[in-house]
mmCIF file of N, CA and C in Angstrom:
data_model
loop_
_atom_site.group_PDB
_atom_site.id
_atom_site.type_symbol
_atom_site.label_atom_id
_atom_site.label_comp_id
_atom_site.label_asym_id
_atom_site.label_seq_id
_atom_site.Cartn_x
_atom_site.Cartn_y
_atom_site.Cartn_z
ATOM 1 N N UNK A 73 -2.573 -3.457 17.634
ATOM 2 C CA UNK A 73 -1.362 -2.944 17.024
ATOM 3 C C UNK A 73 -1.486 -3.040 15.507
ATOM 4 N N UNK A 74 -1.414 -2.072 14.802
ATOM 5 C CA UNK A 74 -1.093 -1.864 13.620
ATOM 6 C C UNK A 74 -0.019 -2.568 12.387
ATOM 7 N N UNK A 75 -0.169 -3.482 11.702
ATOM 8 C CA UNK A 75 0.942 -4.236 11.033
ATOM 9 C C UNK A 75 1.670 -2.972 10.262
ATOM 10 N N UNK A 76 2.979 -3.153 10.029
ATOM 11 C CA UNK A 76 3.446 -2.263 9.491
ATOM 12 C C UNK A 76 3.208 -2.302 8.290
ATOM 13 N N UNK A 77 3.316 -1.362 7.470
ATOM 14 C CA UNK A 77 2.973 -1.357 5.657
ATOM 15 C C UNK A 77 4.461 -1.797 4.761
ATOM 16 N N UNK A 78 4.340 -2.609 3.885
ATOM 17 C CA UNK A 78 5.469 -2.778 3.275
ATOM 18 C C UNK A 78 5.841 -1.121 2.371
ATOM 19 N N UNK A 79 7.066 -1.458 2.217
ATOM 20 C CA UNK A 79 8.209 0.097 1.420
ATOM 21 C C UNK A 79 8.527 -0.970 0.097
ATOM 22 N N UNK A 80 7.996 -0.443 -1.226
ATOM 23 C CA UNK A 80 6.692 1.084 -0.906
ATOM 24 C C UNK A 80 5.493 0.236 -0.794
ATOM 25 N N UNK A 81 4.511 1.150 -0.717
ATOM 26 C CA UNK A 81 3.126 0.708 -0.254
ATOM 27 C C UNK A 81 2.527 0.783 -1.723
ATOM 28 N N UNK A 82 1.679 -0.648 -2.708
ATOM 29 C CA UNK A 82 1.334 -1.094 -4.137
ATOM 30 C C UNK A 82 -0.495 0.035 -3.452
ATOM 31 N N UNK A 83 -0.652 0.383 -4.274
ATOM 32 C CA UNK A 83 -2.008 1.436 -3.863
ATOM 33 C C UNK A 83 -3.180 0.725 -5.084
ATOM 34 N N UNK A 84 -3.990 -0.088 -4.524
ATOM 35 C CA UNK A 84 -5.273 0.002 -5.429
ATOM 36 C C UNK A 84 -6.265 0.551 -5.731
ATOM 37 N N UNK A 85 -6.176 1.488 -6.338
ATOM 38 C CA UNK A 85 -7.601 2.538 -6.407
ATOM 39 C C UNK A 85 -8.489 2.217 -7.111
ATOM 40 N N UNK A 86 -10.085 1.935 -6.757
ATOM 41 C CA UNK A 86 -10.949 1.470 -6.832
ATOM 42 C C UNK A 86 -12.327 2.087 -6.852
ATOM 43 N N UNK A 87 -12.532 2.103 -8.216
ATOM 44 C CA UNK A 87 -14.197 2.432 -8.765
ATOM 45 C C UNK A 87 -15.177 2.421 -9.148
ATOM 46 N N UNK A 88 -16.031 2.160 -8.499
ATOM 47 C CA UNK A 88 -17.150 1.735 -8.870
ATOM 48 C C UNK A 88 -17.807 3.054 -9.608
ATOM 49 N N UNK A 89 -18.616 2.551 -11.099
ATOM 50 C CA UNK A 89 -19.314 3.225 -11.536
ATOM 51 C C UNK A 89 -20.458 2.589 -12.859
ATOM 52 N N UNK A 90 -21.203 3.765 -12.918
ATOM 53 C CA UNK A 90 -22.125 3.131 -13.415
ATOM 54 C C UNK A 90 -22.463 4.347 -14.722
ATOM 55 N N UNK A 91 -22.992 4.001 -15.990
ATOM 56 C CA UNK A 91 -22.474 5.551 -16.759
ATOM 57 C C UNK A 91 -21.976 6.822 -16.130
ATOM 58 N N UNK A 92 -20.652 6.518 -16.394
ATOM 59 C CA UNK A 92 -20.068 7.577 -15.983
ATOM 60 C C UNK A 92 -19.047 8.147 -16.447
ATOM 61 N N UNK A 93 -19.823 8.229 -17.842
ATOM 62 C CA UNK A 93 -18.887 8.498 -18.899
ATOM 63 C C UNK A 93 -19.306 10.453 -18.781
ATOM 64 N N UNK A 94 -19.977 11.254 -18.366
ATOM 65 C CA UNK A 94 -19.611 12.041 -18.148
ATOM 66 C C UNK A 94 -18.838 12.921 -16.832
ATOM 67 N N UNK A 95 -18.602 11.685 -16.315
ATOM 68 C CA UNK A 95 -17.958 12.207 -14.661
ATOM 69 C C UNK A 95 -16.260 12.047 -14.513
ATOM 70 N N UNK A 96 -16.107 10.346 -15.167
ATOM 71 C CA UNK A 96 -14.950 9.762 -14.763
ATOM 72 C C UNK A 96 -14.008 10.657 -15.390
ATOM 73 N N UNK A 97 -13.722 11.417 -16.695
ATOM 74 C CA UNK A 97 -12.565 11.534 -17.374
ATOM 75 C C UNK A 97 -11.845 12.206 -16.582
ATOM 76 N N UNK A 98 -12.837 13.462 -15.353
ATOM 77 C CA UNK A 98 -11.965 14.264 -15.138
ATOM 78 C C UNK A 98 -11.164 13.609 -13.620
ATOM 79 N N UNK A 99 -11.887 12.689 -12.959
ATOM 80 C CA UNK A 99 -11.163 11.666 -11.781
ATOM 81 C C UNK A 99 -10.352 10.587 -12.319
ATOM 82 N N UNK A 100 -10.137 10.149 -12.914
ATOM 83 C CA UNK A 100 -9.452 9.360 -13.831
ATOM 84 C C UNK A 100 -8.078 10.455 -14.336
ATOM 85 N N UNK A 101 -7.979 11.459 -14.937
ATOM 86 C CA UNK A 101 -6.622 12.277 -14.969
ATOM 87 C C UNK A 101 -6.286 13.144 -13.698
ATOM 88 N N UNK A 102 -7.307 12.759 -12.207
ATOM 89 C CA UNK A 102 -6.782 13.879 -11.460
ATOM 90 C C UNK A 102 -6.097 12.586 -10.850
ATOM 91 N N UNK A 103 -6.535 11.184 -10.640
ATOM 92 C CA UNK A 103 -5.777 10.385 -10.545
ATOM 93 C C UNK A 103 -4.137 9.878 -10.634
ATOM 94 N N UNK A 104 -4.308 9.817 -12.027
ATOM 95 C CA UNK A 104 -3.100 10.028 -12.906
ATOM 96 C C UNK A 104 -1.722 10.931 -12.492
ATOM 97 N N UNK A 105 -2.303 11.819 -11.523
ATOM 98 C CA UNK A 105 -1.111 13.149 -11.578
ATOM 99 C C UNK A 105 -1.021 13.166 -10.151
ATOM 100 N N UNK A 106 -1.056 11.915 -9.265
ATOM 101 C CA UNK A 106 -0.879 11.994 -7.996
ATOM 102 C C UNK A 106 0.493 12.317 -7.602
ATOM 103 N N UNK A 107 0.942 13.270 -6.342
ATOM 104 C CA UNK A 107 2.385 12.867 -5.750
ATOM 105 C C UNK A 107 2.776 11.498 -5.389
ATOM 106 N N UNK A 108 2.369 10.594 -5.037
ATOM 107 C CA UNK A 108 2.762 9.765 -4.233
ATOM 108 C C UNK A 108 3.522 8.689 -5.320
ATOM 109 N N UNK A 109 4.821 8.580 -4.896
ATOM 110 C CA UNK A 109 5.859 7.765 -5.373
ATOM 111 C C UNK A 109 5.719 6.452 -5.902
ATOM 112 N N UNK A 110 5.039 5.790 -5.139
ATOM 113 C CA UNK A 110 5.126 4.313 -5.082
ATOM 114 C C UNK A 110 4.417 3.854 -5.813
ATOM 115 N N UNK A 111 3.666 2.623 -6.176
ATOM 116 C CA UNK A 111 3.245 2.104 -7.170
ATOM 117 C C UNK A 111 1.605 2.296 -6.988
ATOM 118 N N UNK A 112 0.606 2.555 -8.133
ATOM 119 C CA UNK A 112 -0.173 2.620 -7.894
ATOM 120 C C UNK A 112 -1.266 2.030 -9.558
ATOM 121 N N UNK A 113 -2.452 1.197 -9.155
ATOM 122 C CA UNK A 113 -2.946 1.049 -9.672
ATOM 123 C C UNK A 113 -4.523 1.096 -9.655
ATOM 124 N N UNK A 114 -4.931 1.519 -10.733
ATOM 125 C CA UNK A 114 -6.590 2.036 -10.877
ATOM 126 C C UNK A 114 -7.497 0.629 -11.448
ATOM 127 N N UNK A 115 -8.511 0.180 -10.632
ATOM 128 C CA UNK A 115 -9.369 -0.810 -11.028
ATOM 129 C C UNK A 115 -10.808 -0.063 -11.077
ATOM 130 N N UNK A 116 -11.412 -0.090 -12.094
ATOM 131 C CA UNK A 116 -12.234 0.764 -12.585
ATOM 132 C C UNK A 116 -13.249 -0.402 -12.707
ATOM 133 N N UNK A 117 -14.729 -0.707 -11.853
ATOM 134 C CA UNK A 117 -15.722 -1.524 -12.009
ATOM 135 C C UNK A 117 -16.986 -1.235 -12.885
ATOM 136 N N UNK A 118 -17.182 -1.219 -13.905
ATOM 137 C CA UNK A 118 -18.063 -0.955 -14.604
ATOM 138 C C UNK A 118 -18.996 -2.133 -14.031
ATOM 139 N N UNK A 119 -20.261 -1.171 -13.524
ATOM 140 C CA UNK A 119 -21.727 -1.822 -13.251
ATOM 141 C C UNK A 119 -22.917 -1.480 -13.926
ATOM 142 N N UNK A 120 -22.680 -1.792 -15.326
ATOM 143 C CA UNK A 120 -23.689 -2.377 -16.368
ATOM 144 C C UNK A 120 -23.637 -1.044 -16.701
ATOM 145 N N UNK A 121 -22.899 -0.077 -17.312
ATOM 146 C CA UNK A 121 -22.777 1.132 -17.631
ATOM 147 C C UNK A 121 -23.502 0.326 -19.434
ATOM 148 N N UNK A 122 -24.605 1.826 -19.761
ATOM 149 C CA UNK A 122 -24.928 2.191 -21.187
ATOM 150 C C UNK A 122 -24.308 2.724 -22.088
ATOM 151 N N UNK A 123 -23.386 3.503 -21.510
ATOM 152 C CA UNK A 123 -22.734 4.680 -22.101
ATOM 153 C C UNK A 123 -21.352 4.557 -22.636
ATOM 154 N N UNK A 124 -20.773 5.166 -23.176
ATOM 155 C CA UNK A 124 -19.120 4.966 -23.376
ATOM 156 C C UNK A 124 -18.567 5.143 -22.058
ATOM 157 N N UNK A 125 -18.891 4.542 -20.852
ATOM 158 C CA UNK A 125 -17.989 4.135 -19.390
ATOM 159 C C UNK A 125 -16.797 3.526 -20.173
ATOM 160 N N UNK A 126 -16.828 2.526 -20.838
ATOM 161 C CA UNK A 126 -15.910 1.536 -20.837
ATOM 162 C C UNK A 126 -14.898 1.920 -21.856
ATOM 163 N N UNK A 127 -15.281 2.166 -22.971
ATOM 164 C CA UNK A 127 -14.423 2.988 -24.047
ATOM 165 C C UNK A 127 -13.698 4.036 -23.581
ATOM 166 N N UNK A 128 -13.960 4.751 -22.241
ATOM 167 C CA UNK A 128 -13.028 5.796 -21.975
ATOM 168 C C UNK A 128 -12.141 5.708 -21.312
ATOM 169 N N UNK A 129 -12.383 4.174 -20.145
ATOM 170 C CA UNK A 129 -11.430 4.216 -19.598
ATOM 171 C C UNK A 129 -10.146 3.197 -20.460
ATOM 172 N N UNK A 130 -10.812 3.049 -21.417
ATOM 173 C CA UNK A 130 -9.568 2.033 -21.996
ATOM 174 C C UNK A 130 -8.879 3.010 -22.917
ATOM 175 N N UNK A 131 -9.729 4.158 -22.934
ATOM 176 C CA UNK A 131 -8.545 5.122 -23.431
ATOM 177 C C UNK A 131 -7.867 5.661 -22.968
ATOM 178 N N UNK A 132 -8.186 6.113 -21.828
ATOM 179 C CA UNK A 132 -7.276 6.753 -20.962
ATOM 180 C C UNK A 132 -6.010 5.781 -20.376
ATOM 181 N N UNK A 133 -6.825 4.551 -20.481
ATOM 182 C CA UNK A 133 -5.295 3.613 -20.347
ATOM 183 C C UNK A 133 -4.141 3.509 -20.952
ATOM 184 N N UNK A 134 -4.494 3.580 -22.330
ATOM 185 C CA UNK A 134 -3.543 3.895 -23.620
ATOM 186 C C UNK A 134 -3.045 5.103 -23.606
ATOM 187 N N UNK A 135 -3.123 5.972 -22.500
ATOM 188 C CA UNK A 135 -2.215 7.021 -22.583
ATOM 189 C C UNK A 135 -1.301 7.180 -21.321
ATOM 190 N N UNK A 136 -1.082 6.065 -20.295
ATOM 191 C CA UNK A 136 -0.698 6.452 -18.946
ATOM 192 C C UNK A 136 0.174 5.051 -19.192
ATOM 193 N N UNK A 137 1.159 4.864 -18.470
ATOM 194 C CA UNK A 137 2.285 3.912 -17.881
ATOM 195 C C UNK A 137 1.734 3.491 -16.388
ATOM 196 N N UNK A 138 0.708 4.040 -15.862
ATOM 197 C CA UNK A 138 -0.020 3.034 -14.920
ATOM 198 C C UNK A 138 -0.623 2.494 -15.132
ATOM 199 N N UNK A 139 -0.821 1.434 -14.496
ATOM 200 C CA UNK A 139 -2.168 0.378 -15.087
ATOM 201 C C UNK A 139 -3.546 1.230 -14.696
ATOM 202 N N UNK A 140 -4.515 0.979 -15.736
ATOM 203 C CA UNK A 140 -5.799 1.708 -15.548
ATOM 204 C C UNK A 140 -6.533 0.224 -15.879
ATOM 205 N N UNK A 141 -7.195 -0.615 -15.793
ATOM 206 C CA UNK A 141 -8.353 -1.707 -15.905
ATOM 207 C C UNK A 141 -9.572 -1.082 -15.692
ATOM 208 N N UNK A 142 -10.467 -1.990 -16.856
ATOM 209 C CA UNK A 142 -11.727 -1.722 -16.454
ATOM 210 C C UNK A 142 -12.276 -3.720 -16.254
ATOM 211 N N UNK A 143 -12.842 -3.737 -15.025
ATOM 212 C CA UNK A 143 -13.260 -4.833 -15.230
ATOM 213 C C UNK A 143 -15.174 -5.165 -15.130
ATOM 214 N N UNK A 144 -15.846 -6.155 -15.135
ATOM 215 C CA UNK A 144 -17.208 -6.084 -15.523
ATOM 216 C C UNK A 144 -17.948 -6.402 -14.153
ATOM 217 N N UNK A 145 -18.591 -5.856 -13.808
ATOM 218 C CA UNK A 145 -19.168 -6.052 -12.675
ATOM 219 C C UNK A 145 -20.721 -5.635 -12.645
ATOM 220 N N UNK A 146 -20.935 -6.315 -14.103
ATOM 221 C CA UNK A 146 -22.876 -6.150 -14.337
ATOM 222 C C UNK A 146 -23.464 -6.918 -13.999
ATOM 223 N N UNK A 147 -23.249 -7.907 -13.527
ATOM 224 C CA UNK A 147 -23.817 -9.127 -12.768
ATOM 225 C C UNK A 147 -24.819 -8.719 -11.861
ATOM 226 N N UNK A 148 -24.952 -7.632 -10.487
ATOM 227 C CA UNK A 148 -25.652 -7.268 -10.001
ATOM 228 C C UNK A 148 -25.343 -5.500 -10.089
ATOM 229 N N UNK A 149 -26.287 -5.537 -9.926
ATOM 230 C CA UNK A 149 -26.896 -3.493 -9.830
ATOM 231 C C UNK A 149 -26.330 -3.393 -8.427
ATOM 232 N N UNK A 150 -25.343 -2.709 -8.180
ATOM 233 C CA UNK A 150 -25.196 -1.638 -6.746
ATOM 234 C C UNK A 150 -23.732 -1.421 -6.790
ATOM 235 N N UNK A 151 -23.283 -0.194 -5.856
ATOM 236 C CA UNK A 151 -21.993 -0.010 -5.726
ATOM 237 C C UNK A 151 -21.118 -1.235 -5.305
ATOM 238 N N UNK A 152 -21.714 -1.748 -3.653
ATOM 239 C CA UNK A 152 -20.937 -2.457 -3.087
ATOM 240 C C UNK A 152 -20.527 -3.608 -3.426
ATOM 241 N N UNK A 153 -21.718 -4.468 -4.734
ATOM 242 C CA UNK A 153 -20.999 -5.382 -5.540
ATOM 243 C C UNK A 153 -20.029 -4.750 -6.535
ATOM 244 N N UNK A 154 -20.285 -3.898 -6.872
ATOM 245 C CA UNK A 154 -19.012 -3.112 -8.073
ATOM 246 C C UNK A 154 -17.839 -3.527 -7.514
ATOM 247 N N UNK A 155 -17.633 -2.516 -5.800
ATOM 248 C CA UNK A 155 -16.317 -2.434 -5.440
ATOM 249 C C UNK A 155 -15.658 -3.844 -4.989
ATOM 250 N N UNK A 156 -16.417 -4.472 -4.307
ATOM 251 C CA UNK A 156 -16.541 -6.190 -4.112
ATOM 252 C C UNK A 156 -15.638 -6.679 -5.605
ATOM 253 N N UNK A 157 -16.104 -6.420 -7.105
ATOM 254 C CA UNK A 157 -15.657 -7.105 -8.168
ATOM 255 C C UNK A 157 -14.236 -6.209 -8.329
ATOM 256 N N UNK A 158 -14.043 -5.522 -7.911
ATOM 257 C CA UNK A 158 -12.918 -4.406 -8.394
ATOM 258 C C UNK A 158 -12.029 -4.795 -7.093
ATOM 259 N N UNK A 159 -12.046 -5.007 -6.317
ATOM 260 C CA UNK A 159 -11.087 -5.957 -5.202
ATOM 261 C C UNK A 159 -10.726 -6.874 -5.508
ATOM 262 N N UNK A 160 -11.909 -7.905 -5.497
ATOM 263 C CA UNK A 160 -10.999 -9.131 -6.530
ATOM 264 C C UNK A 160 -10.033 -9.362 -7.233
ATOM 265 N N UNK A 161 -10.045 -8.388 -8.330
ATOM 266 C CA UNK A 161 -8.652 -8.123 -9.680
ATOM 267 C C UNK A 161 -7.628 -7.350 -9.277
ATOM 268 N N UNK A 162 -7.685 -6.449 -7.677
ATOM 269 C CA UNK A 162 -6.563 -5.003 -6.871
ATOM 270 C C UNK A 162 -5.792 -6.743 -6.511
ATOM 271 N N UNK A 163 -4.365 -6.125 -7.255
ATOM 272 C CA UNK A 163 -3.334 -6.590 -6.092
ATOM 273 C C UNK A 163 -2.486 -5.511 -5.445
ATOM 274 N N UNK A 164 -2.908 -4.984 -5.476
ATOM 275 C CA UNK A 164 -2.251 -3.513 -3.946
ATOM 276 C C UNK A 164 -2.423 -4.245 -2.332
ATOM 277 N N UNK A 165 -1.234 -3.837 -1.778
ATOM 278 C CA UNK A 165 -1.443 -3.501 -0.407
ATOM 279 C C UNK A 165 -2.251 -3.271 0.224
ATOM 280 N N UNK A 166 -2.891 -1.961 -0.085
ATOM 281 C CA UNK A 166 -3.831 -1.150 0.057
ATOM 282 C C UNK A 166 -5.273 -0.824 -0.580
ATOM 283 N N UNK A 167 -6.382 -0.600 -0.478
ATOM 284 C CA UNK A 167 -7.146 -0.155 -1.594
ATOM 285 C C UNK A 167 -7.468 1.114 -1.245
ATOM 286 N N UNK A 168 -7.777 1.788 -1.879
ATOM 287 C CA UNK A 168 -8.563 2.998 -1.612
ATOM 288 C C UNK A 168 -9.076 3.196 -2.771
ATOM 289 N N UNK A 169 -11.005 3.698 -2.049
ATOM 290 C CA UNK A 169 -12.148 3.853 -2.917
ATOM 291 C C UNK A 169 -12.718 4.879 -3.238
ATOM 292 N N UNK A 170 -12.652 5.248 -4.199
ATOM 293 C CA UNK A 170 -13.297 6.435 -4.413
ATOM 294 C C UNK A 170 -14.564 6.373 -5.133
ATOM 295 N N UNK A 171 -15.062 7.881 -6.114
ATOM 296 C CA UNK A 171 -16.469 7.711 -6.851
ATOM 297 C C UNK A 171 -16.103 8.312 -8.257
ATOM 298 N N UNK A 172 -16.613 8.040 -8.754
ATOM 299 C CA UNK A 172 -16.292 8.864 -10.304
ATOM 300 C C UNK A 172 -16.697 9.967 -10.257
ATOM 301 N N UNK A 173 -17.347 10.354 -9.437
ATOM 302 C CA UNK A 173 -17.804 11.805 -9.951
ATOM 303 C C UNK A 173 -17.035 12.450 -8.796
ATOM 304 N N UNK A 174 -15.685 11.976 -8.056
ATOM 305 C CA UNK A 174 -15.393 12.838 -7.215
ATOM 306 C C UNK A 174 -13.900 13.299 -8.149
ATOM 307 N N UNK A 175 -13.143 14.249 -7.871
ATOM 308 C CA UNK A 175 -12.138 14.846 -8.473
ATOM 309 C C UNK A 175 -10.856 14.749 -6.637
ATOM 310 N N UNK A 176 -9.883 14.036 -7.038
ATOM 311 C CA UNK A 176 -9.147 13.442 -5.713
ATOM 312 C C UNK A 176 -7.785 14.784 -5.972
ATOM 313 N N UNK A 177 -7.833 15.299 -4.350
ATOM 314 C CA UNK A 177 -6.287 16.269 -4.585
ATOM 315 C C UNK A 177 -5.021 15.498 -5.247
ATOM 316 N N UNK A 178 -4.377 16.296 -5.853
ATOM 317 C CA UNK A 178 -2.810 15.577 -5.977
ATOM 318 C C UNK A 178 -2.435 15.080 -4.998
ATOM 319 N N UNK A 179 -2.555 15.338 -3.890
ATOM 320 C CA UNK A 179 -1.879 14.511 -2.438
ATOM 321 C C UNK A 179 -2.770 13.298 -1.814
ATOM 322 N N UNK A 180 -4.071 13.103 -2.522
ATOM 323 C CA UNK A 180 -4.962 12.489 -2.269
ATOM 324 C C UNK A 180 -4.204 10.890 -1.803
ATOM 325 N N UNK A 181 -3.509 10.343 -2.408
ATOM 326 C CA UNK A 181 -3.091 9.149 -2.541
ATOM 327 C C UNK A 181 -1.812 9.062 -1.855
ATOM 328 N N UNK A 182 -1.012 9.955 -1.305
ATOM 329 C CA UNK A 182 0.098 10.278 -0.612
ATOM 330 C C UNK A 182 -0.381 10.092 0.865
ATOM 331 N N UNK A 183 -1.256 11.470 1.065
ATOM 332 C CA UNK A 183 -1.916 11.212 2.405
ATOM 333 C C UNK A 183 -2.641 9.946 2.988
ATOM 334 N N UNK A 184 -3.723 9.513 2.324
ATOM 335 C CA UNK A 184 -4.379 8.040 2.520
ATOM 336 C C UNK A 184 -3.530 7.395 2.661
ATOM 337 N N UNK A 185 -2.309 6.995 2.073
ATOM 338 C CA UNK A 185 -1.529 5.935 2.771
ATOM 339 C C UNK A 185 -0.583 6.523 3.951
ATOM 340 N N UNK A 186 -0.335 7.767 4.188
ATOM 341 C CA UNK A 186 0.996 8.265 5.361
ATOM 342 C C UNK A 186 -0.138 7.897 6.364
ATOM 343 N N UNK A 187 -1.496 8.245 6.145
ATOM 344 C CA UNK A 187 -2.367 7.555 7.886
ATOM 345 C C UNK A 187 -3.050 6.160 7.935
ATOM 346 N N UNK A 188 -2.574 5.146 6.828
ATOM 347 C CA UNK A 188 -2.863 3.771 6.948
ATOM 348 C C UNK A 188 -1.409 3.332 7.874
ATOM 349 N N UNK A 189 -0.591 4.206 7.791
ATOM 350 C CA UNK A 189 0.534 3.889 8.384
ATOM 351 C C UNK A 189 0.237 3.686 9.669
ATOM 352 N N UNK A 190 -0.274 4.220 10.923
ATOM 353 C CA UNK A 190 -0.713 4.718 12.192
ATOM 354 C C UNK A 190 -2.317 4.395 12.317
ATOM 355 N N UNK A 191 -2.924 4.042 11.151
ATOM 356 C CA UNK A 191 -4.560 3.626 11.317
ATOM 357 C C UNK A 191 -5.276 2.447 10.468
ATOM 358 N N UNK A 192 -6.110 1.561 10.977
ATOM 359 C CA UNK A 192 -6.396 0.513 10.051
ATOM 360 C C UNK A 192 -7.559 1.088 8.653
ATOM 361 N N UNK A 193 -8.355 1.819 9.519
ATOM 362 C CA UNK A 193 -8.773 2.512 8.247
ATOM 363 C C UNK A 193 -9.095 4.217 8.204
ATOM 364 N N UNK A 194 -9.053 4.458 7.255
ATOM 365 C CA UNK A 194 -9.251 6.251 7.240
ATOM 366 C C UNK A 194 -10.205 6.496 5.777
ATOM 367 N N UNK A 195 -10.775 7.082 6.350
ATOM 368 C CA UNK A 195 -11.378 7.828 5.505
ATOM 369 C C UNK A 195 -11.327 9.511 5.246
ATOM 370 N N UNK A 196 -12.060 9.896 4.606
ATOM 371 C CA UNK A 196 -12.201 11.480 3.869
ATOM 372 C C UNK A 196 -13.339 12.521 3.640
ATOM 373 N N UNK A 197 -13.177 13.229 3.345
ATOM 374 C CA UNK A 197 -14.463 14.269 3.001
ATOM 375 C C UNK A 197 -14.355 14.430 1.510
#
């Protein structure tokens, strides 16, 4: 049986990346412009990025009333420690993971949680 989700449901969205300073800006504002009501926050794992990774997302923070974090997760090379360090700092309900180089629908974050409602986990294409 399925625990029910608290009203509203705190959404941690979670990214691992690694220079991706030419990918993130545009997942990072498709982010930003989600439908979904309820509270939502972006934990952004920088894994030993070279590049302005980190400078962008702290800009893009300075322009949004959601929380955007970038936290450090160069300690080891790979995604799954990234997202591992970017859980740690999510206090959401929920997490949901995405990639920087993916671009998420406006409903992206609406839907993922209406079928955590009825499923323990879901995934996407």
């Amino acid at each position: 049986m399925i625990a029910p989700l608290p009203t509203p449901v705190r959404v941690s969205i979670l990214i691992a990346v690694r220079n991706g300073e030419g990918t993130l800006g545009p997942q990072l504002s498709a982010l930003l412009k989600q439908t979904y009501e309820g509270p939502i926050e972006i934990v952004v794992a920088d894994n030993g990025s070279t590049d302005a990774t980190r400078a962008l997302v702290e800009q893009m923070a300075d322009t949004t009333s959601t929380p955007v974090v970038v936290v450090d997760a160069g300690a080891r090379t790979g995604a799954p420690f990234a997202r591992n360090c970017a859980a740690r700092y999510a206090s959401g309900d929920v997490f949901l993971i995405c990639d920087a180089d993916d671009i998420a629908t406006r409903s992206w974050v609406a839907e993922m949680v209406a079928s955590l409602g009825s499923h323990e986990f879901v995934a996407g294409a």
